[in-house]
PDB file of C-alpha atoms in Angstrom:
ATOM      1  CA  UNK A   1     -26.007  33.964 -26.441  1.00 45.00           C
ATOM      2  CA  UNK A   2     -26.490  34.991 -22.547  1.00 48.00           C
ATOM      3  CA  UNK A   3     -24.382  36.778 -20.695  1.00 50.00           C
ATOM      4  CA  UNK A   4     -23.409  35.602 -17.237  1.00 53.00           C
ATOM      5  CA  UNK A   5     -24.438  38.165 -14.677  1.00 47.00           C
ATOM      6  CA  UNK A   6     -22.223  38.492 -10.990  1.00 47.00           C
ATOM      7  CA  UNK A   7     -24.175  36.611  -8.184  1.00 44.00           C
ATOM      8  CA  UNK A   8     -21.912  37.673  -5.686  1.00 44.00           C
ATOM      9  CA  UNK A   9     -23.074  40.752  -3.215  1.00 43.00           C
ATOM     10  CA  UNK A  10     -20.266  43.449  -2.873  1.00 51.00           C
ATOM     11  CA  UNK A  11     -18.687  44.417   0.111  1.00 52.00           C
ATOM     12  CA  UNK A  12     -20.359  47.098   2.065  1.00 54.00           C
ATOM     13  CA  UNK A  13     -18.567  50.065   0.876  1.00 55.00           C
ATOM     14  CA  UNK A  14     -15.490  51.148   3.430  1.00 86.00           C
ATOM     15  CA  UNK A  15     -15.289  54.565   2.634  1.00 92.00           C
ATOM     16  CA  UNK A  16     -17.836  57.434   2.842  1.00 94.00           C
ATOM     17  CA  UNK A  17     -19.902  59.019   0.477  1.00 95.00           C
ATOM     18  CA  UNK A  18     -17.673  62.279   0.360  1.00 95.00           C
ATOM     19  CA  UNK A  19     -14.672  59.808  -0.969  1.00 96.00           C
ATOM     20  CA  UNK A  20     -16.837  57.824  -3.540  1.00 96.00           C
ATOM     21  CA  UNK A  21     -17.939  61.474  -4.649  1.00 96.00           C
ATOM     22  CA  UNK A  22     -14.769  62.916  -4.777  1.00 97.00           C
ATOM     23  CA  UNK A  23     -14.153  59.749  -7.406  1.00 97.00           C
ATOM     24  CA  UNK A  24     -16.718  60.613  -9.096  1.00 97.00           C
ATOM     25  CA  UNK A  25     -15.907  63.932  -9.765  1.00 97.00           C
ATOM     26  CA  UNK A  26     -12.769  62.706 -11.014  1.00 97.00           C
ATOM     27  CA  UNK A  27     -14.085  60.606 -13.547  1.00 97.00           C
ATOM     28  CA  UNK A  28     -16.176  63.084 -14.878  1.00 96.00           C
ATOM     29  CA  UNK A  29     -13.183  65.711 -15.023  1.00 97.00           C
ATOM     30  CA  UNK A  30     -10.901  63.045 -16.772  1.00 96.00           C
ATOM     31  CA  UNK A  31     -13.855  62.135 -19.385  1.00 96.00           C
ATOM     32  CA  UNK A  32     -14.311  65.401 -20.064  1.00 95.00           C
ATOM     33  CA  UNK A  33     -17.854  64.980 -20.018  1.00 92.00           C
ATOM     34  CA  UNK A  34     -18.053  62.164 -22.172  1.00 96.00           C
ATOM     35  CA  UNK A  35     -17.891  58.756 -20.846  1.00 96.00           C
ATOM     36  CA  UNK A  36     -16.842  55.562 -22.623  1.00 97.00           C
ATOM     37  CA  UNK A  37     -18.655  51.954 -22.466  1.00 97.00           C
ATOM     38  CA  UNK A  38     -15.583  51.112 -19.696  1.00 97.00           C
ATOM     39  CA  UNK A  39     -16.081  54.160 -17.897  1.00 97.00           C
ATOM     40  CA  UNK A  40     -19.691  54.593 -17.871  1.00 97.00           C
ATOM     41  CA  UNK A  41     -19.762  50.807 -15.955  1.00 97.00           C
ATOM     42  CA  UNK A  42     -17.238  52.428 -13.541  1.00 97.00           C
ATOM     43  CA  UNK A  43     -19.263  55.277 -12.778  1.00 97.00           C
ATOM     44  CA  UNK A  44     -22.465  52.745 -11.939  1.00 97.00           C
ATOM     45  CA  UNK A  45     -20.286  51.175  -9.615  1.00 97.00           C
ATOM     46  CA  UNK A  46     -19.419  54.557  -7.970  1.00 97.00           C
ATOM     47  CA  UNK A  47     -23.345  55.194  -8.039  1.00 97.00           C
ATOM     48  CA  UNK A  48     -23.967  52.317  -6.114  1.00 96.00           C
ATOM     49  CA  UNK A  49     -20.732  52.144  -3.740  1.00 96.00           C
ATOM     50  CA  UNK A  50     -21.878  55.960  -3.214  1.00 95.00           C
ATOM     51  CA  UNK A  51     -25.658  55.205  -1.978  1.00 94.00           C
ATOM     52  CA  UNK A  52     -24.359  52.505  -0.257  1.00 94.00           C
ATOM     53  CA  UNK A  53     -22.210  54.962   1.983  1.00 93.00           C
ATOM     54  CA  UNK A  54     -24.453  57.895   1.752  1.00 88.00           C
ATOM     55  CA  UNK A  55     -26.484  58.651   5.419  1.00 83.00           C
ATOM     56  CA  UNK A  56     -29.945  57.370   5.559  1.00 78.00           C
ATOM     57  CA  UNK A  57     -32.211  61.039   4.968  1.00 77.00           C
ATOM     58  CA  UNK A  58     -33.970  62.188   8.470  1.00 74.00           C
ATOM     59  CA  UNK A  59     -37.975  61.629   8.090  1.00 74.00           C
ATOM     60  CA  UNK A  60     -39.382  64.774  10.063  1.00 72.00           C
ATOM     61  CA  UNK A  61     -41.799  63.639  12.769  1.00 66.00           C
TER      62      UNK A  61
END
C-alpha cells in the first residue's frame, strides 16, 4: 500500500520565529514531555514553519 505524500509547498511562514517558538513551548508543556503520533507531526510542522522564519546566521568576514 503507498501512502500519498503532499506535493503542495507551504506558505512562507507569516509569523516570526519567537511566535512559532513560543508554540512550541506550548506543546511541549501540554505533552508533558511526551508527545503522541498527532502531536509529534505537529511539532515537525512547527520545526519547519520555525526555520522557515528564523534569521539567516551572520558568516563573519
Amino acid at each position: 500500500m503507498l501512502h500519498g505524500m503532499s506535493t503542495t509547498v507551504e506558505a512562507v511562514s507569516e509569523r516570526s520565529a519567537a511566535e512559532v517558538n513560543e508554540e512550541i513551548r506550548a506543546l511541549w508543556l501540554r505533552s508533558g514531555g511526551t508527545l503522541t503520533t498527532e502531536q509529534r507531526a505537529e511539532y515537525q510542522r512547527l520545526v519547519m514553519e520555525w526555520a522557515a522564519a528564523a534569521p539567516e546566521p551572520r558568516r563573519a568576514a
